Structures are given as C-alpha cells and as structure tokens.
Coordinates of C-alpha atoms in Angstrom, one line a residue:
M286 CA 0.0 0.0 0.0
N287 CA 1.1 3.6 -0.6
T288 CA -0.4 7.0 0.2
K289 CA -1.0 9.8 -2.3
I290 CA -1.3 13.4 -1.1
K291 CA -3.1 16.3 -2.9
S292 CA -3.2 19.8 -1.4
V293 CA -6.5 21.6 -1.4
E294 CA -5.9 24.3 1.3
I295 CA -8.0 27.4 0.7
L296 CA -8.9 26.7 -2.9
P297 CA -12.3 25.0 -2.4
L298 CA -13.4 28.1 -0.4
V299 CA -12.2 30.4 -3.1
K300 CA -14.0 28.4 -5.8
Y301 CA -17.2 28.5 -3.7
Y302 CA -17.1 32.4 -3.7
M303 CA -16.3 32.4 -7.4
D304 CA -19.2 30.1 -8.2
A305 CA -21.5 32.2 -6.1
L306 CA -20.8 35.1 -8.5
G307 CA -21.2 32.9 -11.5
L308 CA -17.7 34.0 -12.6
A309 CA -17.0 31.0 -14.9
R310 CA -20.3 31.5 -16.7
L311 CA -19.6 35.3 -17.1
F312 CA -16.1 34.5 -18.5
D313 CA -17.7 32.0 -20.9
R314 CA -20.3 34.5 -22.0
F315 CA -17.8 37.3 -22.7
V316 CA -14.8 35.1 -23.7
P317 CA -16.5 32.1 -25.4
N318 CA -14.7 29.0 -26.6
S319 CA -15.3 29.9 -30.2
N320 CA -12.3 27.9 -31.5
G321 CA -13.4 24.7 -29.8
A322 CA -10.2 24.5 -27.7
E323 CA -9.8 21.4 -25.5
I324 CA -9.9 23.7 -22.4
A325 CA -12.3 26.7 -22.6
P326 CA -10.7 30.1 -22.0
A327 CA -13.2 30.6 -19.1
Q328 CA -11.7 27.6 -17.3
V329 CA -8.2 29.0 -17.8
L330 CA -9.1 32.5 -16.6
C331 CA -10.8 31.2 -13.5
L332 CA -7.7 29.2 -12.6
L333 CA -5.6 32.3 -13.2
V334 CA -7.8 34.3 -10.8
M335 CA -7.3 31.5 -8.2
N336 CA -3.5 31.6 -8.8
I337 CA -3.4 35.3 -8.3
M338 CA -5.2 35.0 -5.0
V339 CA -3.1 32.3 -3.5
S340 CA 0.2 32.3 -5.3
S341 CA 0.9 34.9 -8.0
K342 CA 3.5 32.9 -9.8
P343 CA 4.6 34.2 -13.2
L344 CA 2.8 32.7 -16.2
Y345 CA 5.6 30.2 -16.9
R346 CA 5.3 28.8 -13.3
V347 CA 1.5 28.5 -13.1
E348 CA 1.7 24.9 -14.5
E349 CA 4.1 24.1 -11.6
W350 CA 1.7 25.6 -9.1
L351 CA -1.2 23.6 -10.5
H352 CA 0.6 20.3 -10.1
D353 CA 0.1 20.6 -6.4
Y354 CA -3.7 20.9 -6.7
L355 CA -5.0 19.5 -10.0
D356 CA -5.5 15.9 -11.2
G357 CA -7.6 15.2 -8.1
V358 CA -6.6 12.0 -6.2
T359 CA -7.1 9.1 -8.6
E360 CA -6.5 10.9 -11.9
E361 CA -3.3 10.6 -13.8
P362 CA -1.1 13.7 -13.5
L363 CA -1.9 15.1 -16.9
E364 CA -4.2 18.0 -16.4
A365 CA -1.7 20.6 -15.0
A366 CA 0.6 20.1 -18.0
K367 CA -2.2 21.4 -20.2
Y368 CA -2.1 24.8 -18.5
N369 CA 1.2 25.8 -20.1
D370 CA 2.3 29.4 -20.6
D371 CA 1.2 29.4 -24.2
R372 CA -2.4 28.5 -23.3
L373 CA -2.4 31.0 -20.5
G374 CA -1.1 33.7 -22.9
R375 CA -3.7 33.0 -25.5
S376 CA -6.5 33.2 -22.9
L377 CA -5.2 36.6 -21.9
D378 CA -5.2 37.7 -25.5
Q379 CA -8.9 36.6 -25.8
L380 CA -9.8 38.4 -22.6
F381 CA -8.2 41.6 -23.9
A382 CA -10.2 41.4 -27.1
A383 CA -13.4 40.9 -25.2
D384 CA -15.8 43.5 -23.8
R385 CA -14.2 43.7 -20.5
G386 CA -16.2 46.8 -19.4
S387 CA -19.5 44.9 -19.8
L388 CA -17.9 41.8 -18.1
Q389 CA -16.9 44.0 -15.1
A390 CA -20.3 45.6 -14.9
A391 CA -22.1 42.3 -14.9
L392 CA -19.8 40.9 -12.3
S393 CA -20.2 43.9 -10.0
A394 CA -24.0 43.8 -10.4
E395 CA -23.9 40.2 -9.3
A396 CA -21.6 41.0 -6.3
I397 CA -24.0 43.7 -5.2
R398 CA -27.0 41.4 -5.5
V399 CA -25.5 38.3 -3.9
H400 CA -23.8 40.0 -1.1
Q401 CA -26.4 42.8 -0.6
L402 CA -23.7 45.5 -0.8
E403 CA -24.7 49.1 0.0
T404 CA -23.6 51.5 -2.7
N405 CA -24.6 54.9 -1.3
V406 CA -21.0 55.8 -0.8
I407 CA -18.2 55.1 -3.3
H408 CA -14.5 55.9 -2.8
N409 CA -12.2 56.5 -5.7
D410 CA -8.4 56.7 -5.9
S411 CA -5.6 55.7 -8.3
T412 CA -2.1 54.3 -8.0
S413 CA 0.7 53.4 -10.3
V414 CA 1.4 49.9 -11.4
T415 CA 5.1 49.6 -12.2
F416 CA 6.6 47.4 -14.9
L417 CA 10.1 46.2 -15.4
G418 CA 11.2 46.1 -19.1
A419 CA 11.4 48.4 -22.1
Y420 CA 8.0 47.8 -23.7
E421 CA 9.1 49.7 -26.7
T422 CA 6.4 48.5 -29.0
P423 CA 3.1 50.2 -28.2
D424 CA -0.3 48.6 -28.7
A425 CA -2.8 51.0 -30.3
Q426 CA -5.7 49.2 -28.6
A427 CA -4.1 49.2 -25.1
V428 CA -3.2 51.8 -22.6
T429 CA 0.3 53.2 -23.0
L430 CA 3.1 52.2 -20.7
T431 CA 5.2 55.3 -20.1
H432 CA 7.0 57.2 -17.5
G433 CA 5.0 59.4 -15.1
Y434 CA 4.7 60.3 -11.4
N435 CA 5.5 56.9 -9.9
K436 CA 4.0 56.2 -6.5
D437 CA 6.3 53.2 -6.1
H438 CA 9.2 55.6 -6.2
R439 CA 10.6 54.0 -9.4
P440 CA 10.9 56.9 -11.9
D441 CA 13.2 54.7 -14.0
C442 CA 10.3 52.3 -14.7
K443 CA 7.3 52.6 -17.0
Q444 CA 3.9 52.5 -15.5
I445 CA 0.1 52.3 -16.0
V446 CA -2.3 54.3 -13.8
F447 CA -4.8 52.0 -12.1
G448 CA -8.0 53.6 -10.9
L449 CA -10.2 51.8 -8.4
N450 CA -13.7 52.4 -7.0
I451 CA -14.7 50.7 -3.8
T452 CA -17.8 50.6 -1.6
A453 CA -17.8 52.0 1.9
D454 CA -19.6 48.8 2.8
G455 CA -16.7 46.3 3.2
D456 CA -14.3 48.2 0.9
V457 CA -15.3 46.0 -2.0
P458 CA -14.0 47.0 -5.5
L459 CA -16.9 47.6 -7.9
S460 CA -14.9 48.8 -10.9
H461 CA -11.5 49.8 -12.2
Q462 CA -10.1 51.8 -15.0
L463 CA -6.6 51.8 -16.6
Y464 CA -5.0 54.9 -17.9
D465 CA -1.8 55.8 -19.7
G466 CA 1.2 56.0 -17.4
N467 CA 1.3 59.9 -17.6
Q468 CA -2.4 60.5 -17.2
A469 CA -3.3 63.4 -14.9
D470 CA -5.8 62.3 -12.2
V471 CA -7.9 65.5 -12.6
T472 CA -9.1 64.4 -16.0
T473 CA -10.3 60.9 -15.0
H474 CA -13.0 61.8 -12.5
I475 CA -15.9 62.8 -14.7
P476 CA -15.7 59.7 -17.0
N477 CA -15.3 57.5 -13.9
W478 CA -18.3 59.1 -12.2
Q479 CA -20.4 58.6 -15.3
Q480 CA -19.4 55.0 -15.4
L481 CA -20.4 54.5 -11.8
R482 CA -23.7 56.2 -12.4
D483 CA -24.5 53.8 -15.2
L484 CA -23.3 50.8 -13.1
L485 CA -25.4 51.7 -10.1
D486 CA -28.3 53.1 -12.0
Q487 CA -28.3 56.1 -9.7
E488 CA -26.6 59.5 -9.5
D489 CA -27.1 60.5 -5.9
F490 CA -24.4 58.3 -4.4
I491 CA -21.7 60.1 -2.5
Y492 CA -18.5 60.1 -4.6
V493 CA -15.4 60.5 -2.3
A494 CA -12.0 61.2 -3.8
D495 CA -8.7 63.0 -3.2
S496 CA -7.9 66.6 -4.0
K497 CA -7.5 65.9 -7.8
L498 CA -11.3 65.8 -7.9
C499 CA -11.5 69.4 -6.6
S500 CA -11.6 71.4 -9.8
M501 CA -14.6 73.7 -10.5
E502 CA -15.3 71.8 -13.7
N503 CA -15.4 68.4 -12.0
L504 CA -17.5 69.5 -9.0
N505 CA -19.9 71.5 -11.1
T506 CA -20.5 68.7 -13.6
I507 CA -21.2 66.2 -10.8
A508 CA -23.6 68.6 -9.0
E509 CA -25.4 69.6 -12.2
H510 CA -26.2 65.9 -12.9
G511 CA -27.6 65.3 -9.4
G512 CA -24.4 63.8 -7.9
R513 CA -22.9 64.3 -4.5
Y514 CA -19.2 64.5 -3.6
I515 CA -16.8 64.9 -0.7
T516 CA -13.2 65.8 -1.5
V517 CA -10.1 67.6 -0.1
V518 CA -9.5 71.1 -1.2
P519 CA -6.0 71.7 -2.6
R520 CA -3.8 74.1 -0.6
N521 CA -3.3 76.3 -3.7
V522 CA -6.9 77.4 -3.8
R523 CA -7.4 81.1 -3.0
E524 CA -9.8 80.6 0.0
V525 CA -7.5 78.0 1.5
K526 CA -4.3 80.0 1.2
G527 CA -6.0 83.1 2.7
F528 CA -7.5 81.1 5.6
L529 CA -4.2 79.4 6.5
Q530 CA -2.4 82.7 6.4
R531 CA -4.9 84.3 8.8
V532 CA -4.6 81.4 11.2
R533 CA -0.8 81.6 11.1
N534 CA -1.1 85.3 12.0
G535 CA -3.1 84.4 15.1
E536 CA -6.8 84.5 14.0
A537 CA -8.8 82.5 16.6
L538 CA -11.1 79.8 15.2
V539 CA -14.6 78.9 16.4
W540 CA -15.1 75.1 16.4
Q541 CA -18.8 74.4 15.8
H542 CA -18.5 70.6 15.7
R543 CA -16.5 67.9 17.5
D544 CA -16.0 64.1 17.2
E545 CA -13.9 61.5 19.0
V546 CA -12.7 58.1 17.8
P547 CA -10.3 55.6 19.3
D548 CA -6.7 56.4 18.3
S549 CA -5.5 53.5 16.1
R550 CA -1.8 54.4 16.8
K551 CA -2.1 54.6 20.6
R552 CA -3.9 52.0 22.6
G553 CA -6.5 53.4 25.0
A554 CA -6.2 56.9 23.6
M555 CA -8.8 58.9 21.8
Q556 CA -8.3 61.1 18.7
T557 CA -10.3 64.3 18.6
Y558 CA -11.6 66.0 15.5
R559 CA -12.9 69.6 15.6
I560 CA -14.7 71.2 12.6
H561 CA -14.8 74.9 11.7
V562 CA -17.2 75.9 8.9
G563 CA -15.3 78.3 6.7
E564 CA -16.2 80.5 3.7
A565 CA -17.7 79.0 0.6
M566 CA -15.8 78.3 -2.6
D567 CA -16.6 80.0 -5.9
N568 CA -19.2 77.4 -6.7
G569 CA -21.0 78.0 -3.4
A570 CA -19.9 74.8 -1.8
R571 CA -18.8 75.1 1.9
I572 CA -15.3 74.4 3.2
L573 CA -15.1 72.4 6.3
W574 CA -11.9 73.0 8.2
V575 CA -11.0 69.8 10.2
H576 CA -8.5 69.8 13.0
S577 CA -7.2 66.3 13.9
T578 CA -5.1 65.8 17.1
G579 CA -3.5 62.8 15.5
K580 CA -2.6 64.7 12.4
E581 CA -1.3 67.5 14.5
R582 CA 0.9 65.1 16.5
L583 CA 2.3 63.5 13.3
E584 CA 3.1 66.9 11.7
R585 CA 4.9 68.2 14.8
T586 CA 6.9 65.0 15.2
A587 CA 7.8 65.1 11.5
R588 CA 8.9 68.8 11.7
E589 CA 11.0 68.1 14.8
Q590 CA 12.7 65.2 13.1
R591 CA 13.4 67.2 10.0
L592 CA 14.8 70.1 12.2
I593 CA 17.1 67.7 14.1
K594 CA 18.3 66.2 10.8
A595 CA 19.0 69.7 9.4
E596 CA 20.9 70.8 12.5
Q597 CA 23.1 67.7 12.3
A598 CA 23.7 68.5 8.7
L599 CA 24.7 72.1 9.7
E600 CA 27.1 70.8 12.3
R601 CA 28.8 68.7 9.6
L602 CA 28.9 71.6 7.3
A603 CA 30.4 73.9 9.9
S604 CA 33.2 71.6 10.6
G605 CA 34.1 71.4 6.9
L606 CA 34.0 75.2 6.1
N607 CA 37.0 76.8 4.3
Q608 CA 38.1 73.4 3.0
R609 CA 37.8 71.6 -0.4
Q610 CA 34.5 72.5 -2.0
L611 CA 33.4 74.9 0.8
K612 CA 35.7 77.8 0.2
T613 CA 33.4 80.3 -1.5
R614 CA 30.2 81.9 -0.4
T615 CA 28.4 80.5 -3.4
Q616 CA 29.5 77.0 -2.6
I617 CA 28.6 77.3 1.0
E618 CA 25.2 78.8 0.4
A619 CA 24.3 76.0 -2.0
A620 CA 25.3 73.5 0.7
L621 CA 23.2 75.4 3.3
K622 CA 20.1 75.2 1.1
K623 CA 20.6 71.5 0.7
A624 CA 21.2 70.9 4.4
T625 CA 18.2 72.8 5.7
G626 CA 15.8 71.6 3.0
A627 CA 12.1 72.0 3.8
V628 CA 12.7 73.4 7.3
G629 CA 15.0 76.3 6.1
A630 CA 12.3 78.8 7.1
F631 CA 12.5 77.6 10.7
L632 CA 16.2 78.1 11.1
A633 CA 17.9 81.5 11.4
V634 CA 21.3 80.8 9.8
T635 CA 24.1 83.4 9.5
L636 CA 27.2 83.0 7.5
E637 CA 29.9 85.3 9.0
E638 CA 32.8 86.4 6.9
T639 CA 36.2 87.4 8.2
R640 CA 38.7 89.0 5.9
T641 CA 42.5 89.2 6.6
S642 CA 45.4 90.3 4.5
E643 CA 49.1 89.7 4.4
Q644 CA 52.1 90.7 2.3
V645 CA 53.4 87.9 0.1
Q646 CA 56.7 88.0 -1.7
I647 CA 56.6 88.1 -5.5
G648 CA 58.8 85.5 -7.0
R649 CA 61.3 83.1 -5.5
G650 CA 64.5 83.5 -3.6
R651 CA 65.6 85.0 -0.3
P652 CA 64.1 88.3 0.5
G653 CA 66.4 91.3 0.0
P654 CA 66.2 95.1 -0.2
H655 CA 64.8 94.9 -3.7
T656 CA 62.2 92.2 -3.1
R657 CA 58.7 93.1 -4.2
Y658 CA 55.5 92.1 -2.3
K659 CA 51.8 91.9 -3.0
E660 CA 48.9 92.1 -0.6
V661 CA 46.8 88.9 -0.5
E662 CA 43.4 88.8 1.1
H663 CA 42.1 85.7 2.9
V664 CA 38.4 85.1 3.5
R665 CA 37.2 82.7 6.2
Y666 CA 33.7 81.7 6.9
Q667 CA 32.0 80.8 10.2
L668 CA 28.5 79.4 10.5
Q669 CA 26.0 80.1 13.2
W670 CA 22.4 79.1 13.5
Q671 CA 19.5 78.9 15.9
R672 CA 15.8 77.9 15.6
D673 CA 13.4 80.6 14.7
E674 CA 10.9 79.8 17.5
A675 CA 8.5 82.5 16.3
E676 CA 8.2 81.1 12.8
I677 CA 7.9 77.6 14.3
A678 CA 5.0 78.8 16.5
R679 CA 3.3 80.3 13.5
A680 CA 3.5 77.1 11.6
Q681 CA 2.2 75.1 14.5
R682 CA -1.0 77.0 14.5
T683 CA -2.0 75.2 11.3
D684 CA -0.8 71.7 12.3
G685 CA -3.5 69.1 12.1
L686 CA -5.7 71.2 9.8
F687 CA -7.1 70.0 6.5
P688 CA -10.0 71.4 4.3
L689 CA -12.9 69.4 2.9
T690 CA -15.7 70.5 0.6
D691 CA -18.9 68.8 -0.2
N692 CA -22.5 69.2 -1.5
T693 CA -24.0 66.4 0.5
G694 CA -26.1 68.4 2.9
L695 CA -24.9 66.0 5.6
D696 CA -24.0 67.2 9.1
P697 CA -20.3 68.2 9.1
V698 CA -19.4 65.3 11.5
E699 CA -21.0 62.9 9.1
V700 CA -19.1 64.4 6.2
L701 CA -15.9 63.8 8.1
R702 CA -16.8 60.3 9.0
T703 CA -17.6 59.5 5.4
Y704 CA -14.4 60.9 4.2
K705 CA -12.3 59.2 6.9
H706 CA -13.1 55.9 5.2
Q707 CA -10.8 56.9 2.3
P708 CA -7.6 55.3 3.8
Y709 CA -9.3 51.9 3.4
L710 CA -9.0 52.3 -0.3
E711 CA -5.3 52.8 0.1
K712 CA -5.3 49.5 2.0
R713 CA -6.9 47.9 -1.0
F714 CA -4.0 49.2 -3.1
S715 CA -1.6 47.8 -0.5
T716 CA -3.3 44.4 -0.8
K717 CA -3.0 44.5 -4.6
K718 CA 0.7 45.3 -4.4
S719 CA 1.6 43.0 -1.6
V720 CA -0.7 40.0 -1.0
L721 CA -1.7 39.8 -4.7
N722 CA 1.8 40.9 -5.9
V723 CA 0.7 43.0 -8.8
A724 CA 3.8 45.2 -9.0
P725 CA 6.3 45.1 -10.5
V726 CA 4.8 43.1 -13.4
F727 CA 6.6 40.9 -15.9
L728 CA 4.5 40.3 -19.0
K729 CA 5.3 40.5 -22.7
T730 CA 2.8 42.9 -24.2
P731 CA 0.7 45.9 -23.0
S732 CA -2.5 44.0 -24.1
R733 CA -1.7 41.0 -21.9
I734 CA -0.8 43.4 -19.0
E735 CA -4.2 45.0 -19.4
A736 CA -6.0 41.7 -19.4
M737 CA -4.0 40.5 -16.4
L738 CA -4.9 43.6 -14.4
C739 CA -8.6 42.8 -15.1
L740 CA -8.0 39.5 -13.4
Y741 CA -6.2 41.2 -10.5
F742 CA -9.3 43.4 -10.1
I743 CA -11.5 40.3 -9.9
A744 CA -9.2 38.7 -7.4
L745 CA -9.2 41.9 -5.3
M746 CA -13.0 41.9 -5.4
L747 CA -13.1 38.2 -4.1
V748 CA -10.6 39.0 -1.4
S749 CA -12.7 41.9 -0.2
L750 CA -15.9 40.0 -0.2
I751 CA -14.3 37.2 1.9
E752 CA -12.9 39.7 4.4
R753 CA -16.2 41.6 4.6
R754 CA -18.2 38.4 5.2
I755 CA -16.1 37.0 8.0
R756 CA -15.9 40.4 9.8
L757 CA -19.7 40.9 9.6
D758 CA -20.4 37.5 10.9
M759 CA -17.9 37.8 13.7
K760 CA -19.7 40.9 14.8
T761 CA -23.1 39.2 14.5
A762 CA -21.9 36.2 16.5
H763 CA -20.2 38.5 19.1
I764 CA -16.8 37.0 18.3
E765 CA -14.2 39.6 19.2
R766 CA -11.1 37.7 18.0
L767 CA -10.0 34.6 16.2
P768 CA -6.6 32.8 16.6
L769 CA -5.7 32.9 12.9
R770 CA -2.3 34.5 13.1
P771 CA 0.9 32.4 13.4
G772 CA 1.3 30.9 16.8
R773 CA -2.5 31.1 17.3
M774 CA -2.2 34.8 17.9
Q775 CA -5.6 36.6 17.9
T776 CA -6.9 39.0 15.3
K777 CA -9.9 41.3 15.5
A778 CA -10.2 41.9 11.7
P779 CA -9.0 38.8 9.8
T780 CA -7.3 39.7 6.5
W781 CA -7.2 37.5 3.4
R782 CA -3.6 36.7 4.2
T783 CA -4.4 35.4 7.7
I784 CA -7.4 33.4 6.4
M785 CA -5.5 31.9 3.6
D786 CA -2.5 31.0 5.7
S787 CA -4.8 29.4 8.3
F788 CA -5.8 26.7 5.8
H789 CA -2.3 25.6 5.0
G790 CA -2.1 21.8 5.4
V791 CA -5.6 20.9 4.4
H792 CA -5.2 18.0 2.0
L793 CA -6.7 14.9 0.5
A794 CA -5.0 11.6 1.4
S795 CA -5.7 8.4 -0.6
I796 CA -4.5 4.9 0.2
E797 CA -3.7 2.7 -2.8
R798 CA -3.4 -1.0 -3.0
S799 CA -2.4 -2.8 -6.2
G800 CA -2.9 0.5 -8.1
R801 CA -6.4 1.0 -6.9
V802 CA -7.6 3.6 -4.4
I803 CA -9.3 1.9 -1.5
Q804 CA -9.8 5.0 0.8
T805 CA -9.7 8.8 0.4
T806 CA -9.7 11.0 3.5
L807 CA -9.8 14.8 4.0
K808 CA -7.1 15.8 6.5
G809 CA -6.5 19.0 8.4
L810 CA -10.1 20.4 8.6
T811 CA -9.7 21.4 12.3
A812 CA -12.5 22.9 14.4
L813 CA -11.0 26.4 13.9
R814 CA -11.1 26.0 10.1
Q815 CA -14.6 24.7 10.3
Q816 CA -15.5 27.8 12.4
V817 CA -14.0 30.0 9.6
L818 CA -16.1 28.2 7.0
A819 CA -19.2 28.7 9.0
L820 CA -18.5 32.4 9.4
L821 CA -17.9 32.7 5.7
K822 CA -21.2 30.9 4.9
V823 CA -19.3 28.1 3.1
P824 CA -21.0 24.7 3.6
I825 CA -18.6 22.2 5.1
D826 CA -19.4 19.6 2.4
I827 CA -17.6 21.9 0.0
Y828 CA -14.5 20.2 1.6
T829 CA -15.8 16.9 2.9
S830 CA -17.4 15.9 -0.4
L831 CA -14.4 16.7 -2.7
R832 CA -14.0 14.4 -5.6
D833 CA -11.7 14.2 -8.6
G834 CA -12.0 17.2 -10.8
W835 CA -13.4 19.4 -7.9
W836 CA -11.3 22.3 -9.3
R837 CA -13.2 22.4 -12.7
F838 CA -15.7 25.1 -13.2
A839 CA -19.2 24.5 -14.6
L840 CA -19.8 26.6 -17.7
E841 CA -23.4 25.7 -18.3

C-alpha cells in the first residue's frame, strides 16, 4: 500500500465564492470558446484568478503551481501540464479582445446582488502599477506604458495608472479603470463618475476622492447631474491660502462641531476632531476645516525630526568650512540650502565672513632690499544658527488642519466620518501590491498586461468579499477575536492573508493497493477551520465531499 497526497488548502473556499458570483459563466459569456479549444478560456481564466489570490507565480510557473492541486486524487497527473504558458497567454489575448467593461459591470452587479452591498458611498483613488522592461512596441488598442509620477518611487520604470472604485460597505471594489502612465488624475473623475452612475443606475451616491477631484469643472459637472461629492480642497486654492495665512497670523477659530474616535496608533487613547465651517468656494460649496489631534501630532513630530536632521547637517557643514568644496560663499550657500531643505524657514542661519590680508613675496628667492611684495586677502567663513521659534510657532497654528468640501447636505461630522473611510481604499491598493503581488509586473505585451490587471481586479473583489463576510459574521456572533495568526495569535479583523495561511495543510490523502484507491480522506479540517467556513457561509461539504475534478468550473 502507498499513500498519495493532494493539497486543497483554501482553494475550495475560493471556488465557492467564485461560483456564487457565476464567474466562470460570465467568462464563458464574454470570452467564449469559439475555436473549440480542449480547455475553454473561461476555465483557464478562473484558474488564473485562483492563482493570483493564493500564489501569483509568473505565467511560466502556473503549471508548476497547478501540479500541487490539479488531477484530483485518482486521476493521472496530466491536467496541470495542459495549462502551459502558451495556453495562458492565448487566454489573456482573448480576454483583452473581449468587452471587459461589460464583463466588469455584470460581475459587479452580481456581487451587489449576492452580497447585498450598500452602494450609497463610493470611494475612488488611483495608483501606479510599475513594470520592469522596455515595452518599446506600443499597442494601439491598449493603454500606454510610459514614465510618469511613480507612486512606487521607481521613476526609472514605465507604468500604468490604475484607478479603483470601492464601496464604503466592506471596501469591495466595484470597478477599475486603466489609464496611460502619464495620465493626470484630474481628467479621470468625470468619465469615472459617469461609469459609476451607469453601473449603479443612480446618481445621488456620494463620490469620495482626493484633491484631484477638486476642480470647478469636476465639481460643477457632478452637481449639475444630481451627484454628490466629498473631497479635499488643494492648498493652492485662494480661499485655503488666505485662511491658512490668517490662522498663522493668530486668528482664533470657532469650532462648531466635534467628534472623537479611538486612536489607532495609541492603545486606550482617543483622537479628537474639531470642525470649523469656513467661507464658501466660488461654486457656493462650503469648506469644512477639520483639525485632527492625531494629524497635529504627526506633523509636529515630522517637523521636529526634520529640524534635528537639518541641525546635524549644519554641524557637519560647519566643521568642513573653508576646505575643499566649501571655500566660496556660493559653494557654502548652495550646501546650506541642501542641508536645511524643507525646514529652512524655521532656522535662522548666519554666515559670518572674516577677511584678513598679508604681504606675500613676489617670485622666488631669499628676500632682500629689492624684493617686491603683493597684498593677498584671505576670506574665512563661520557658520551660526538657531531655531526661529516665532516662525515655528506660526507654523504650529495650522498643524492638524485639512480642508474638505462637499455638497451632500450632511452634518459636518457625518461628512468627516464618510471621508475618513478613504484610507481603506489605500489599504486595498496595498493588498493589490503585496498580497496579490501586482507590481512590479513581468509580461510580454501591453495588451496582456491590461488583461491580467482585469484578473487582478476580480481577485481583489473576491478577497474583499471574503474579508467583509467574516468580519460581519464575527460581529453578528459577538466574536471579538479569532486565533488565525501564526502561533494562534488573535486577530480582530481577519485579513485575506491570515485566512489563507490558516488553511495551509488541508489536503486529501488516498490509500492505494495494487494500483487501486481503497480509501480517500480529507485531512486537516480542524475545528477552527470549520468555524471559519461557518463564518464565511461556506458549507462544510464543499470540503468533505471533494471528488476528482473538484477544481473544474461549470460553464453551463
């Protein structure tokens, strides 16, 4: 007798969520098997989504990954070899040629229906997806990989701008857009808002975005079509510049509203928000000036750290004066500017100059009665500095302040609470770039990149739906924590990573005798894992009833 092991881990759970959305059928509808291929593109694309969620191996290693899971228990190990990089690449080409916009809309509508997602508030933001490689041959039908403002701090690499819309309910992505790598965010909002309006079949949802939304053209267009918005007002707006200047000069503010929330950075502490209703913008929309104690603390700490760094740089500079490249005023002043950087206004720096002269013999030889001399002047510099406490105090008066504008008609505290959900969108970008490993990307053509990012969006939606479900059901069941982290450490808000890792080791074991399987057993489905399945509304027989070919998706 011998024993044969096949991993299953988190994949049956993932497949259950994919099946609940009818993902395979949607793929088959928009990317049909029109060529009669042995394996339908829909099946290939579904397995790629699963791979993105749990492995994110490059295309040429997906086959290797599949060997651990495919072929069931009794099947011959042939299936995984069929998913070679050529087949995967062809399926991506077919997805690129399909109507991905309609596919995305149909999938999002199904997610809203199946999971009863609330869509009254939608958050939007964008990030850069960085690519390694030249990509010199553009594709007229695809977005352009080019250099632009790179949020991964890789200006040497080409990029695509990835825009994402998520619900406030569970931070679930509903749609994404890809833009050329040098696309300005300010021009993307109106087309994006119109797409959301069509998807949701409503226009009065609250659209929350960063300061790039805040142009008069954008805000007026949304308002004129019955839309609502919340956004940050840029600091170069006239009303904002004037307000900040008055506050720096000592104008006292009247705080009409107040809110307190637990401080996520300091256990047991509270973070206080105060709101001052300022003057209206040119379009009549109010400006809400928010003061955050947490933001104030961060800004003061950052300023102090920059001041200390600048003072240390000045000390090094002072010790090297009058030597090498620090002999002239021009050289020293350039070094001073570099040393003080952004905190130069808070340091009173003086460069003192001492001039001396001496008589120096002209020519060689011993001096005599006919020796001639010339007067040589020597200039030496000395550096002194001190903090400009008055200027620091002026700057501190605006620490913690940021301006919001809206046309929602909500109470200012509700406007703030709605906006404060925006960082969760940044966490979704973090998931995309870390857990799902979307950047940097290695693919051959822009069209395949675009198709692959469509699959990443779908994977991100599934991850978000799983996280949302377990957290909602933990709250309903009054479960404060689950021991899902390594070493059975507790977590209040399980992430996809902790859920996925907690299923490592779940496998099928079959006992063979004389080439025949006489017993197959599911191993590793512990009580904790069964509890997770229950919280995720996944029937336990999704695991206990696994059979050969469990990983195949029904297309009819």
